[in-house]
Amino acid sequence: MKDGPNIAMLGALIGDPARANMLTALMSGKALTASELAAEAGITLQTASAHLGKLQTGGLLHQRKQGRHRYFSLADEDVASVLESMMGFAEKKGHSRIRTGPKEPALRKARVCYNHLAGELGVQMFDSLTARDFLIEQDAALTLTDSGRQFFTDFGIDFEPLKKSRRPLCKSCLDWSARRSHLAGSIGSALLASFYKRGWAARIEGARIVAFTKKGEAAFTQSFPV
Amino acid sequence: MKDGPNIAMLGALIGDPARANMLTALMSGKALTASELAAEAGITLQTASAHLGKLQTGGLLHQRKQGRHRYFSLADEDVASVLESMMGFAEKKGHSRIRTGPKEPALRKARVCYNHLAGELGVQMFDSLTARDFLIEQDAALTLTDSGRQFFTDFGIDFEPLKKSRRPLCKSCLDWSARRSHLAGSIGSALLASFYKRGWAARIEGARIVAFTKKGEAAFTQSFPV
DNA sequence: ACAATGCTTCGCTTATGGTCGAACTATGAA
DNA sequence: TTCATAGTTCGACCATAAGCGAAGCATTGT
């Protein structure tokens, strides 16, 4: 009776306009940072933080710390289906406002996340590496296998300077546009640097877009096949 | 955007404890009066009236005037399924409180509604009459057919005094415990009086319960078969 | 070490909305 | 008609919570 939300508490959580906007934004399946959600809801970061705390306490959201970001996503499929149900009803009766879709296509495809590759290609690379057991992901931990070490060495990554850094060697990072993981950590940085060096891609200054050349993308896909 | 409820407005409607209690009570499928809903929610009638107005504006409730009562019920199946979804979620996470079931079984079976028969037996009688085309129900209007007039005459109803009354001859009345219609109006009164006269049933003083005898109920079912 | 960024916590103001008392309307019963 | 019951409307009160400025904490990058 005090543990979890009853129907009134649940309704009240969803009933605030700011929270409803946040939840609607998260319905895309993407995980978003507190700042992004604040912008979506049109409120300041402090207010958003309070709202996110309440949603989390209510069991609607799941939070994942990621460096200095906090990615929020819907807690589970149940939450999504409840919202789905309510949105469907609201749409049927009146007209609910249409949400703006995903923004910049190029940004979704490939971009820098800190200093490693993110976006669809980043996810593709991550999946390709885990599928071949070069990386093993369990829970939030990511471990590099011997065969993986060999693969990266063959790819031209020098592990020596990486060992000195206090940054973890490899680390999964939740993707902004795809809700999937991609490879962060010093290996992730080294790989992106390698792509630049090989001329596969170039960074668009000012934006976070990573522009792959046609040949570069082909070579990339050959090295990291789906 | 202002016409119907968006998801935030919908959540806010369900999010108030008083309204949530009312809606939960209505989930049984029964139609309840404003007073009953007020009691369910533990608020005064004025406050309940305000809440019911909002729920109606939001498209969650349907109202049916019935003499000096107003019966409220969930607007449609969509509303019920949204609530179902939310209650399921709330129950899964925490424990939502268990609702008290229907109260007095005898009251549900047969009782007086003003001066005619209500409850399961009242509904049975109504269904039996409409199934045989003695009464025809369309929209909210109820009309007596010629064969119906003959049936009631054979049953011993004298129509002469009834004509003088300004009360409608027959009229459907929404049932309190079954959300179904039963027969009101002066014919309904006359029938109940007839049951008393025949010794089929007796009224329990102080309560609204109509106590049928074993023989009485058998005879009743013979006259008004399902 | 230092600055910059992302987010949280604290304290305060403000306003939305739930609540009830009182008065009014509508329907039915005597 | 008169009275009683069911419900609505109005007006005022008040509690909850949304909002933001400012300060503090945590993490990353140089």
JSON list of C-alpha atoms in Angstrom, two decimals, chain B:
[
{"chain": "B", "resi": 1, "resn": "MET", "atom": "CA", "xyz": [-5.12, 20.01, -28.87]},
{"chain": "B", "resi": 2, "resn": "LYS", "atom": "CA", "xyz": [-7.86, 21.43, -26.70]},
{"chain": "B", "resi": 3, "resn": "ASP", "atom": "CA", "xyz": [-10.68, 19.21, -27.79]},
{"chain": "B", "resi": 4, "resn": "GLY", "atom": "CA", "xyz": [-9.81, 15.90, -26.28]},
{"chain": "B", "resi": 5, "resn": "PRO", "atom": "CA", "xyz": [-7.49, 14.82, -23.53]},
{"chain": "B", "resi": 6, "resn": "ASN", "atom": "CA", "xyz": [-3.84, 14.35, -24.28]},
{"chain": "B", "resi": 7, "resn": "ILE", "atom": "CA", "xyz": [-1.93, 11.85, -22.25]},
{"chain": "B", "resi": 8, "resn": "ALA", "atom": "CA", "xyz": [-1.11, 14.35, -19.51]},
{"chain": "B", "resi": 9, "resn": "MET", "atom": "CA", "xyz": [-4.72, 15.39, -19.06]},
{"chain": "B", "resi": 10, "resn": "LEU", "atom": "CA", "xyz": [-5.75, 11.77, -19.07]},
{"chain": "B", "resi": 11, "resn": "GLY", "atom": "CA", "xyz": [-3.18, 10.94, -16.42]},
{"chain": "B", "resi": 12, "resn": "ALA", "atom": "CA", "xyz": [-4.23, 13.90, -14.33]},
{"chain": "B", "resi": 13, "resn": "LEU", "atom": "CA", "xyz": [-7.85, 12.79, -14.48]},
{"chain": "B", "resi": 14, "resn": "ILE", "atom": "CA", "xyz": [-6.95, 9.35, -13.20]},
{"chain": "B", "resi": 15, "resn": "GLY", "atom": "CA", "xyz": [-4.29, 10.74, -10.92]},
{"chain": "B", "resi": 16, "resn": "ASP", "atom": "CA", "xyz": [-6.53, 12.24, -8.28]},
{"chain": "B", "resi": 17, "resn": "PRO", "atom": "CA", "xyz": [-7.21, 9.78, -5.45]},
{"chain": "B", "resi": 18, "resn": "ALA", "atom": "CA", "xyz": [-10.91, 10.57, -5.29]},
{"chain": "B", "resi": 19, "resn": "ARG", "atom": "CA", "xyz": [-11.38, 10.11, -9.01]},
{"chain": "B", "resi": 20, "resn": "ALA", "atom": "CA", "xyz": [-9.27, 6.98, -9.03]},
{"chain": "B", "resi": 21, "resn": "ASN", "atom": "CA", "xyz": [-11.48, 5.48, -6.34]},
{"chain": "B", "resi": 22, "resn": "MET", "atom": "CA", "xyz": [-14.57, 6.31, -8.33]},
{"chain": "B", "resi": 23, "resn": "LEU", "atom": "CA", "xyz": [-13.19, 4.82, -11.49]},
{"chain": "B", "resi": 24, "resn": "THR", "atom": "CA", "xyz": [-12.07, 1.72, -9.65]},
{"chain": "B", "resi": 25, "resn": "ALA", "atom": "CA", "xyz": [-15.56, 1.32, -8.24]},
{"chain": "B", "resi": 26, "resn": "LEU", "atom": "CA", "xyz": [-16.97, 1.63, -11.74]},
{"chain": "B", "resi": 27, "resn": "MET", "atom": "CA", "xyz": [-14.61, -1.02, -13.05]},
{"chain": "B", "resi": 28, "resn": "SER", "atom": "CA", "xyz": [-17.07, -3.59, -11.74]},
{"chain": "B", "resi": 29, "resn": "GLY", "atom": "CA", "xyz": [-19.18, -2.65, -14.72]},
{"chain": "B", "resi": 30, "resn": "LYS", "atom": "CA", "xyz": [-21.99, -1.45, -12.54]},
{"chain": "B", "resi": 31, "resn": "ALA", "atom": "CA", "xyz": [-23.48, 2.00, -12.98]},
{"chain": "B", "resi": 32, "resn": "LEU", "atom": "CA", "xyz": [-23.41, 3.99, -9.76]},
{"chain": "B", "resi": 33, "resn": "THR", "atom": "CA", "xyz": [-25.10, 7.15, -8.60]},
{"chain": "B", "resi": 34, "resn": "ALA", "atom": "CA", "xyz": [-23.24, 10.30, -7.70]},
{"chain": "B", "resi": 35, "resn": "SER", "atom": "CA", "xyz": [-23.96, 9.74, -4.02]},
{"chain": "B", "resi": 36, "resn": "GLU", "atom": "CA", "xyz": [-22.65, 6.22, -4.09]},
{"chain": "B", "resi": 37, "resn": "LEU", "atom": "CA", "xyz": [-19.51, 7.33, -5.85]},
{"chain": "B", "resi": 38, "resn": "ALA", "atom": "CA", "xyz": [-19.04, 10.11, -3.34]},
{"chain": "B", "resi": 39, "resn": "ALA", "atom": "CA", "xyz": [-19.26, 7.57, -0.54]},
{"chain": "B", "resi": 40, "resn": "GLU", "atom": "CA", "xyz": [-16.80, 5.30, -2.34]},
{"chain": "B", "resi": 41, "resn": "ALA", "atom": "CA", "xyz": [-14.32, 8.12, -2.60]},
{"chain": "B", "resi": 42, "resn": "GLY", "atom": "CA", "xyz": [-14.94, 9.42, 0.89]},
{"chain": "B", "resi": 43, "resn": "ILE", "atom": "CA", "xyz": [-15.83, 12.93, -0.22]},
{"chain": "B", "resi": 44, "resn": "THR", "atom": "CA", "xyz": [-18.90, 15.12, -0.11]},
{"chain": "B", "resi": 45, "resn": "LEU", "atom": "CA", "xyz": [-21.47, 15.22, -2.83]},
{"chain": "B", "resi": 46, "resn": "GLN", "atom": "CA", "xyz": [-20.42, 18.64, -4.08]},
{"chain": "B", "resi": 47, "resn": "THR", "atom": "CA", "xyz": [-16.85, 17.57, -4.53]},
{"chain": "B", "resi": 48, "resn": "ALA", "atom": "CA", "xyz": [-17.92, 14.37, -6.21]},
{"chain": "B", "resi": 49, "resn": "SER", "atom": "CA", "xyz": [-20.09, 16.35, -8.59]},
{"chain": "B", "resi": 50, "resn": "ALA", "atom": "CA", "xyz": [-17.11, 18.43, -9.64]},
{"chain": "B", "resi": 51, "resn": "HIS", "atom": "CA", "xyz": [-15.00, 15.32, -10.17]},
{"chain": "B", "resi": 52, "resn": "LEU", "atom": "CA", "xyz": [-17.70, 13.57, -12.15]},
{"chain": "B", "resi": 53, "resn": "GLY", "atom": "CA", "xyz": [-18.05, 16.61, -14.36]},
{"chain": "B", "resi": 54, "resn": "LYS", "atom": "CA", "xyz": [-14.38, 16.54, -15.15]},
{"chain": "B", "resi": 55, "resn": "LEU", "atom": "CA", "xyz": [-14.34, 12.84, -15.83]},
{"chain": "B", "resi": 56, "resn": "GLN", "atom": "CA", "xyz": [-17.28, 13.28, -18.16]},
{"chain": "B", "resi": 57, "resn": "THR", "atom": "CA", "xyz": [-15.67, 16.18, -19.99]},
{"chain": "B", "resi": 58, "resn": "GLY", "atom": "CA", "xyz": [-12.61, 14.02, -20.39]},
{"chain": "B", "resi": 59, "resn": "GLY", "atom": "CA", "xyz": [-14.69, 11.35, -22.05]},
{"chain": "B", "resi": 60, "resn": "LEU", "atom": "CA", "xyz": [-14.17, 8.76, -19.35]},
{"chain": "B", "resi": 61, "resn": "LEU", "atom": "CA", "xyz": [-17.71, 8.55, -18.08]},
{"chain": "B", "resi": 62, "resn": "HIS", "atom": "CA", "xyz": [-21.17, 8.22, -19.45]},
{"chain": "B", "resi": 63, "resn": "GLN", "atom": "CA", "xyz": [-24.11, 9.61, -17.58]},
{"chain": "B", "resi": 64, "resn": "ARG", "atom": "CA", "xyz": [-27.68, 8.43, -17.61]},
{"chain": "B", "resi": 65, "resn": "LYS", "atom": "CA", "xyz": [-30.42, 10.41, -15.94]},
{"chain": "B", "resi": 66, "resn": "GLN", "atom": "CA", "xyz": [-32.87, 8.31, -14.07]},
{"chain": "B", "resi": 67, "resn": "GLY", "atom": "CA", "xyz": [-35.46, 10.26, -12.19]},
{"chain": "B", "resi": 68, "resn": "ARG", "atom": "CA", "xyz": [-33.65, 12.08, -9.47]},
{"chain": "B", "resi": 69, "resn": "HIS", "atom": "CA", "xyz": [-30.66, 9.82, -9.76]},
{"chain": "B", "resi": 70, "resn": "ARG", "atom": "CA", "xyz": [-27.81, 10.11, -12.18]},
{"chain": "B", "resi": 71, "resn": "TYR", "atom": "CA", "xyz": [-26.15, 6.88, -12.98]},
{"chain": "B", "resi": 72, "resn": "PHE", "atom": "CA", "xyz": [-22.54, 7.07, -14.02]},
{"chain": "B", "resi": 73, "resn": "SER", "atom": "CA", "xyz": [-20.69, 4.32, -15.81]},
{"chain": "B", "resi": 74, "resn": "LEU", "atom": "CA", "xyz": [-17.47, 4.01, -17.73]},
{"chain": "B", "resi": 75, "resn": "ALA", "atom": "CA", "xyz": [-17.87, 5.56, -21.15]},
{"chain": "B", "resi": 76, "resn": "ASP", "atom": "CA", "xyz": [-16.86, 2.52, -23.14]},
{"chain": "B", "resi": 77, "resn": "GLU", "atom": "CA", "xyz": [-14.63, -0.51, -23.28]},
{"chain": "B", "resi": 78, "resn": "ASP", "atom": "CA", "xyz": [-11.63, 1.60, -24.17]},
{"chain": "B", "resi": 79, "resn": "VAL", "atom": "CA", "xyz": [-11.77, 3.38, -20.85]},
{"chain": "B", "resi": 80, "resn": "ALA", "atom": "CA", "xyz": [-12.04, 0.07, -19.07]},
{"chain": "B", "resi": 81, "resn": "SER", "atom": "CA", "xyz": [-9.04, -1.33, -20.88]},
{"chain": "B", "resi": 82, "resn": "VAL", "atom": "CA", "xyz": [-6.91, 1.70, -20.11]},
{"chain": "B", "resi": 83, "resn": "LEU", "atom": "CA", "xyz": [-7.78, 1.38, -16.45]},
{"chain": "B", "resi": 84, "resn": "GLU", "atom": "CA", "xyz": [-7.23, -2.34, -16.62]},
{"chain": "B", "resi": 85, "resn": "SER", "atom": "CA", "xyz": [-3.77, -1.74, -18.01]},
{"chain": "B", "resi": 86, "resn": "MET", "atom": "CA", "xyz": [-2.89, 0.77, -15.34]},
{"chain": "B", "resi": 87, "resn": "MET", "atom": "CA", "xyz": [-4.28, -1.32, -12.51]},
{"chain": "B", "resi": 88, "resn": "GLY", "atom": "CA", "xyz": [-2.37, -4.31, -13.76]},
{"chain": "B", "resi": 89, "resn": "PHE", "atom": "CA", "xyz": [0.83, -2.34, -13.78]},
{"chain": "B", "resi": 90, "resn": "ALA", "atom": "CA", "xyz": [0.25, -0.87, -10.35]},
{"chain": "B", "resi": 91, "resn": "GLU", "atom": "CA", "xyz": [-0.54, -4.29, -8.97]},
{"chain": "B", "resi": 92, "resn": "LYS", "atom": "CA", "xyz": [2.60, -5.75, -10.49]},
{"chain": "B", "resi": 93, "resn": "LYS", "atom": "CA", "xyz": [4.91, -3.15, -9.00]},
{"chain": "B", "resi": 94, "resn": "GLY", "atom": "CA", "xyz": [3.46, -2.50, -5.59]},
{"chain": "B", "resi": 95, "resn": "HIS", "atom": "CA", "xyz": [0.29, -3.86, -4.19]},
{"chain": "B", "resi": 96, "resn": "SER", "atom": "CA", "xyz": [-2.77, -1.88, -5.02]},
{"chain": "B", "resi": 97, "resn": "ARG", "atom": "CA", "xyz": [-5.43, -2.09, -2.42]},
{"chain": "B", "resi": 98, "resn": "ILE", "atom": "CA", "xyz": [-8.04, -4.75, -2.78]},
{"chain": "B", "resi": 99, "resn": "ARG", "atom": "CA", "xyz": [-11.47, -3.46, -3.52]},
{"chain": "B", "resi": 100, "resn": "THR", "atom": "CA", "xyz": [-14.41, -4.49, -1.42]},
{"chain": "B", "resi": 101, "resn": "GLY", "atom": "CA", "xyz": [-16.67, -6.75, -3.39]},
{"chain": "B", "resi": 102, "resn": "PRO", "atom": "CA", "xyz": [-20.41, -6.49, -3.80]},
{"chain": "B", "resi": 103, "resn": "LYS", "atom": "CA", "xyz": [-22.12, -6.11, -0.50]},
{"chain": "B", "resi": 104, "resn": "GLU", "atom": "CA", "xyz": [-25.38, -7.78, 0.41]},
{"chain": "B", "resi": 105, "resn": "PRO", "atom": "CA", "xyz": [-26.15, -10.84, -1.75]},
{"chain": "B", "resi": 106, "resn": "ALA", "atom": "CA", "xyz": [-29.86, -10.69, -0.95]},
{"chain": "B", "resi": 107, "resn": "LEU", "atom": "CA", "xyz": [-29.88, -7.08, -2.01]},
{"chain": "B", "resi": 108, "resn": "ARG", "atom": "CA", "xyz": [-28.39, -7.99, -5.33]},
{"chain": "B", "resi": 109, "resn": "LYS", "atom": "CA", "xyz": [-30.90, -10.75, -5.90]},
{"chain": "B", "resi": 110, "resn": "ALA", "atom": "CA", "xyz": [-34.13, -8.82, -5.43]},
{"chain": "B", "resi": 111, "resn": "ARG", "atom": "CA", "xyz": [-34.95, -5.46, -3.98]},
{"chain": "B", "resi": 112, "resn": "VAL", "atom": "CA", "xyz": [-37.31, -2.56, -4.41]},
{"chain": "B", "resi": 113, "resn": "CYS", "atom": "CA", "xyz": [-36.27, 0.35, -6.56]},
{"chain": "B", "resi": 114, "resn": "TYR", "atom": "CA", "xyz": [-38.74, 3.11, -5.67]},
{"chain": "B", "resi": 115, "resn": "ASN", "atom": "CA", "xyz": [-41.74, 0.83, -5.93]},
{"chain": "B", "resi": 116, "resn": "HIS", "atom": "CA", "xyz": [-40.85, -1.76, -8.52]},
{"chain": "B", "resi": 117, "resn": "LEU", "atom": "CA", "xyz": [-38.68, -4.84, -8.61]},
{"chain": "B", "resi": 118, "resn": "ALA", "atom": "CA", "xyz": [-34.95, -4.53, -9.15]},
{"chain": "B", "resi": 119, "resn": "GLY", "atom": "CA", "xyz": [-31.95, -6.80, -8.78]},
{"chain": "B", "resi": 120, "resn": "GLU", "atom": "CA", "xyz": [-31.21, -10.00, -10.63]},
{"chain": "B", "resi": 121, "resn": "LEU", "atom": "CA", "xyz": [-34.82, -11.07, -10.66]},
{"chain": "B", "resi": 122, "resn": "GLY", "atom": "CA", "xyz": [-35.89, -7.67, -11.92]},
{"chain": "B", "resi": 123, "resn": "VAL", "atom": "CA", "xyz": [-33.42, -7.92, -14.75]},
{"chain": "B", "resi": 124, "resn": "GLN", "atom": "CA", "xyz": [-34.56, -11.46, -15.49]},
{"chain": "B", "resi": 125, "resn": "MET", "atom": "CA", "xyz": [-38.15, -10.30, -15.72]},
{"chain": "B", "resi": 126, "resn": "PHE", "atom": "CA", "xyz": [-37.25, -7.45, -18.01]},
{"chain": "B", "resi": 127, "resn": "ASP", "atom": "CA", "xyz": [-35.24, -9.70, -20.30]},
{"chain": "B", "resi": 128, "resn": "SER", "atom": "CA", "xyz": [-37.99, -12.26, -20.37]},
{"chain": "B", "resi": 129, "resn": "LEU", "atom": "CA", "xyz": [-40.53, -9.63, -21.39]},
{"chain": "B", "resi": 130, "resn": "THR", "atom": "CA", "xyz": [-38.41, -8.10, -24.11]},
{"chain": "B", "resi": 131, "resn": "ALA", "atom": "CA", "xyz": [-37.39, -11.51, -25.46]},
{"chain": "B", "resi": 132, "resn": "ARG", "atom": "CA", "xyz": [-41.04, -12.29, -26.04]},
{"chain": "B", "resi": 133, "resn": "ASP", "atom": "CA", "xyz": [-41.63, -8.87, -27.62]},
{"chain": "B", "resi": 134, "resn": "PHE", "atom": "CA", "xyz": [-44.05, -7.84, -24.91]},
{"chain": "B", "resi": 135, "resn": "LEU", "atom": "CA", "xyz": [-41.86, -4.82, -24.49]},
{"chain": "B", "resi": 136, "resn": "ILE", "atom": "CA", "xyz": [-39.63, -3.22, -27.07]},
{"chain": "B", "resi": 137, "resn": "GLU", "atom": "CA", "xyz": [-36.65, -1.24, -25.96]},
{"chain": "B", "resi": 138, "resn": "GLN", "atom": "CA", "xyz": [-35.07, 1.17, -28.37]},
{"chain": "B", "resi": 139, "resn": "ASP", "atom": "CA", "xyz": [-32.64, 3.79, -27.23]},
{"chain": "B", "resi": 140, "resn": "ALA", "atom": "CA", "xyz": [-33.96, 4.87, -23.87]},
{"chain": "B", "resi": 141, "resn": "ALA", "atom": "CA", "xyz": [-37.61, 4.54, -24.83]},
{"chain": "B", "resi": 142, "resn": "LEU", "atom": "CA", "xyz": [-39.66, 1.52, -23.88]},
{"chain": "B", "resi": 143, "resn": "THR", "atom": "CA", "xyz": [-42.96, 0.71, -25.58]},
{"chain": "B", "resi": 144, "resn": "LEU", "atom": "CA", "xyz": [-45.64, -1.76, -24.69]},
{"chain": "B", "resi": 145, "resn": "THR", "atom": "CA", "xyz": [-46.81, -3.97, -27.56]},
{"chain": "B", "resi": 146, "resn": "ASP", "atom": "CA", "xyz": [-50.32, -5.30, -28.07]},
{"chain": "B", "resi": 147, "resn": "SER", "atom": "CA", "xyz": [-49.24, -8.82, -27.16]},
{"chain": "B", "resi": 148, "resn": "GLY", "atom": "CA", "xyz": [-47.62, -7.36, -24.09]},
{"chain": "B", "resi": 149, "resn": "ARG", "atom": "CA", "xyz": [-50.81, -5.64, -23.07]},
{"chain": "B", "resi": 150, "resn": "GLN", "atom": "CA", "xyz": [-52.58, -8.95, -23.44]},
{"chain": "B", "resi": 151, "resn": "PHE", "atom": "CA", "xyz": [-49.96, -10.71, -21.36]},
{"chain": "B", "resi": 152, "resn": "PHE", "atom": "CA", "xyz": [-50.23, -8.24, -18.49]},
{"chain": "B", "resi": 153, "resn": "THR", "atom": "CA", "xyz": [-54.01, -8.37, -18.63]},
{"chain": "B", "resi": 154, "resn": "ASP", "atom": "CA", "xyz": [-53.86, -12.15, -18.39]},
{"chain": "B", "resi": 155, "resn": "PHE", "atom": "CA", "xyz": [-51.50, -11.76, -15.47]},
{"chain": "B", "resi": 156, "resn": "GLY", "atom": "CA", "xyz": [-54.18, -9.78, -13.69]},
{"chain": "B", "resi": 157, "resn": "ILE", "atom": "CA", "xyz": [-53.02, -6.23, -14.17]},
{"chain": "B", "resi": 158, "resn": "ASP", "atom": "CA", "xyz": [-55.87, -3.78, -14.43]},
{"chain": "B", "resi": 159, "resn": "PHE", "atom": "CA", "xyz": [-54.87, -1.03, -16.79]},
{"chain": "B", "resi": 160, "resn": "GLU", "atom": "CA", "xyz": [-57.74, 1.31, -16.01]},
{"chain": "B", "resi": 161, "resn": "PRO", "atom": "CA", "xyz": [-56.37, 2.94, -12.83]},
{"chain": "B", "resi": 162, "resn": "LEU", "atom": "CA", "xyz": [-52.92, 3.10, -14.34]},
{"chain": "B", "resi": 163, "resn": "LYS", "atom": "CA", "xyz": [-54.09, 5.30, -17.17]},
{"chain": "B", "resi": 164, "resn": "LYS", "atom": "CA", "xyz": [-55.07, 8.05, -14.75]},
{"chain": "B", "resi": 165, "resn": "SER", "atom": "CA", "xyz": [-51.62, 8.33, -13.30]},
{"chain": "B", "resi": 166, "resn": "ARG", "atom": "CA", "xyz": [-49.30, 10.84, -14.90]},
{"chain": "B", "resi": 167, "resn": "ARG", "atom": "CA", "xyz": [-46.50, 8.34, -14.41]},
{"chain": "B", "resi": 168, "resn": "PRO", "atom": "CA", "xyz": [-45.38, 6.64, -17.60]},
{"chain": "B", "resi": 169, "resn": "LEU", "atom": "CA", "xyz": [-46.88, 3.22, -18.05]},
{"chain": "B", "resi": 170, "resn": "CYS", "atom": "CA", "xyz": [-43.61, 1.48, -18.58]},
{"chain": "B", "resi": 171, "resn": "LYS", "atom": "CA", "xyz": [-40.10, 2.67, -18.44]},
{"chain": "B", "resi": 172, "resn": "SER", "atom": "CA", "xyz": [-36.73, 1.04, -18.31]},
{"chain": "B", "resi": 173, "resn": "CYS", "atom": "CA", "xyz": [-34.67, 1.60, -15.23]},
{"chain": "B", "resi": 174, "resn": "LEU", "atom": "CA", "xyz": [-30.97, 1.02, -14.99]},
{"chain": "B", "resi": 175, "resn": "ASP", "atom": "CA", "xyz": [-30.14, -1.60, -12.44]},
{"chain": "B", "resi": 176, "resn": "TRP", "atom": "CA", "xyz": [-27.89, -0.80, -9.54]},
{"chain": "B", "resi": 177, "resn": "SER", "atom": "CA", "xyz": [-26.16, -4.15, -9.21]},
{"chain": "B", "resi": 178, "resn": "ALA", "atom": "CA", "xyz": [-26.24, -5.47, -12.72]},
{"chain": "B", "resi": 179, "resn": "ARG", "atom": "CA", "xyz": [-25.91, -2.50, -15.07]},
{"chain": "B", "resi": 180, "resn": "ARG", "atom": "CA", "xyz": [-28.83, -3.96, -16.94]},
{"chain": "B", "resi": 181, "resn": "SER", "atom": "CA", "xyz": [-32.30, -2.57, -17.38]},
{"chain": "B", "resi": 182, "resn": "HIS", "atom": "CA", "xyz": [-35.34, -3.61, -15.45]},
{"chain": "B", "resi": 183, "resn": "LEU", "atom": "CA", "xyz": [-38.96, -2.57, -15.63]},
{"chain": "B", "resi": 184, "resn": "ALA", "atom": "CA", "xyz": [-40.10, 0.59, -13.89]},
{"chain": "B", "resi": 185, "resn": "GLY", "atom": "CA", "xyz": [-43.17, 2.72, -14.41]},
{"chain": "B", "resi": 186, "resn": "SER", "atom": "CA", "xyz": [-46.67, 2.01, -13.23]},
{"chain": "B", "resi": 187, "resn": "ILE", "atom": "CA", "xyz": [-46.68, -1.48, -14.73]},
{"chain": "B", "resi": 188, "resn": "GLY", "atom": "CA", "xyz": [-43.56, -2.24, -12.79]},
{"chain": "B", "resi": 189, "resn": "SER", "atom": "CA", "xyz": [-45.27, -1.06, -9.62]},
{"chain": "B", "resi": 190, "resn": "ALA", "atom": "CA", "xyz": [-48.37, -3.05, -10.36]},
{"chain": "B", "resi": 191, "resn": "LEU", "atom": "CA", "xyz": [-46.34, -6.19, -10.98]},
{"chain": "B", "resi": 192, "resn": "LEU", "atom": "CA", "xyz": [-44.50, -5.93, -7.71]},
{"chain": "B", "resi": 193, "resn": "ALA", "atom": "CA", "xyz": [-47.75, -5.33, -5.88]},
{"chain": "B", "resi": 194, "resn": "SER", "atom": "CA", "xyz": [-49.10, -8.40, -7.59]},
{"chain": "B", "resi": 195, "resn": "PHE", "atom": "CA", "xyz": [-46.16, -10.48, -6.38]},
{"chain": "B", "resi": 196, "resn": "TYR", "atom": "CA", "xyz": [-46.83, -9.41, -2.80]},
{"chain": "B", "resi": 197, "resn": "LYS", "atom": "CA", "xyz": [-50.52, -10.15, -3.21]},
{"chain": "B", "resi": 198, "resn": "ARG", "atom": "CA", "xyz": [-49.86, -13.64, -4.55]},
{"chain": "B", "resi": 199, "resn": "GLY", "atom": "CA", "xyz": [-47.58, -14.39, -1.65]},
{"chain": "B", "resi": 200, "resn": "TRP", "atom": "CA", "xyz": [-44.60, -14.89, -3.91]},
{"chain": "B", "resi": 201, "resn": "ALA", "atom": "CA", "xyz": [-42.55, -12.43, -1.97]},
{"chain": "B", "resi": 202, "resn": "ALA", "atom": "CA", "xyz": [-42.55, -10.11, 1.00]},
{"chain": "B", "resi": 203, "resn": "ARG", "atom": "CA", "xyz": [-40.69, -6.93, 1.64]},
{"chain": "B", "resi": 204, "resn": "ILE", "atom": "CA", "xyz": [-38.18, -6.92, 4.47]},
{"chain": "B", "resi": 205, "resn": "GLU", "atom": "CA", "xyz": [-39.05, -3.89, 6.51]},
{"chain": "B", "resi": 206, "resn": "GLY", "atom": "CA", "xyz": [-36.28, -1.36, 6.91]},
{"chain": "B", "resi": 207, "resn": "ALA", "atom": "CA", "xyz": [-34.18, -2.82, 4.14]},
{"chain": "B", "resi": 208, "resn": "ARG", "atom": "CA", "xyz": [-34.92, -2.70, 0.46]},
{"chain": "B", "resi": 209, "resn": "ILE", "atom": "CA", "xyz": [-34.71, -6.44, 0.17]},
{"chain": "B", "resi": 210, "resn": "VAL", "atom": "CA", "xyz": [-37.59, -8.31, -1.45]},
{"chain": "B", "resi": 211, "resn": "ALA", "atom": "CA", "xyz": [-37.64, -11.81, 0.01]},
{"chain": "B", "resi": 212, "resn": "PHE", "atom": "CA", "xyz": [-39.06, -14.35, -2.41]},
{"chain": "B", "resi": 213, "resn": "THR", "atom": "CA", "xyz": [-40.33, -17.65, -1.05]},
{"chain": "B", "resi": 214, "resn": "LYS", "atom": "CA", "xyz": [-39.10, -20.84, -2.63]},
{"chain": "B", "resi": 215, "resn": "LYS", "atom": "CA", "xyz": [-42.47, -21.47, -4.27]},
{"chain": "B", "resi": 216, "resn": "GLY", "atom": "CA", "xyz": [-42.75, -17.82, -5.16]},
{"chain": "B", "resi": 217, "resn": "GLU", "atom": "CA", "xyz": [-39.46, -17.77, -6.99]},
{"chain": "B", "resi": 218, "resn": "ALA", "atom": "CA", "xyz": [-40.39, -20.92, -8.89]},
{"chain": "B", "resi": 219, "resn": "ALA", "atom": "CA", "xyz": [-43.68, -19.41, -9.98]},
{"chain": "B", "resi": 220, "resn": "PHE", "atom": "CA", "xyz": [-41.92, -16.18, -10.87]},
{"chain": "B", "resi": 221, "resn": "THR", "atom": "CA", "xyz": [-39.47, -18.01, -13.08]},
{"chain": "B", "resi": 222, "resn": "GLN", "atom": "CA", "xyz": [-42.31, -19.87, -14.72]},
{"chain": "B", "resi": 223, "resn": "SER", "atom": "CA", "xyz": [-44.06, -16.63, -15.57]},
{"chain": "B", "resi": 224, "resn": "PHE", "atom": "CA", "xyz": [-40.84, -14.91, -16.58]},
{"chain": "B", "resi": 225, "resn": "PRO", "atom": "CA", "xyz": [-38.57, -17.60, -17.95]},
{"chain": "B", "resi": 226, "resn": "VAL", "atom": "CA", "xyz": [-35.02, -16.82, -18.95]}
]
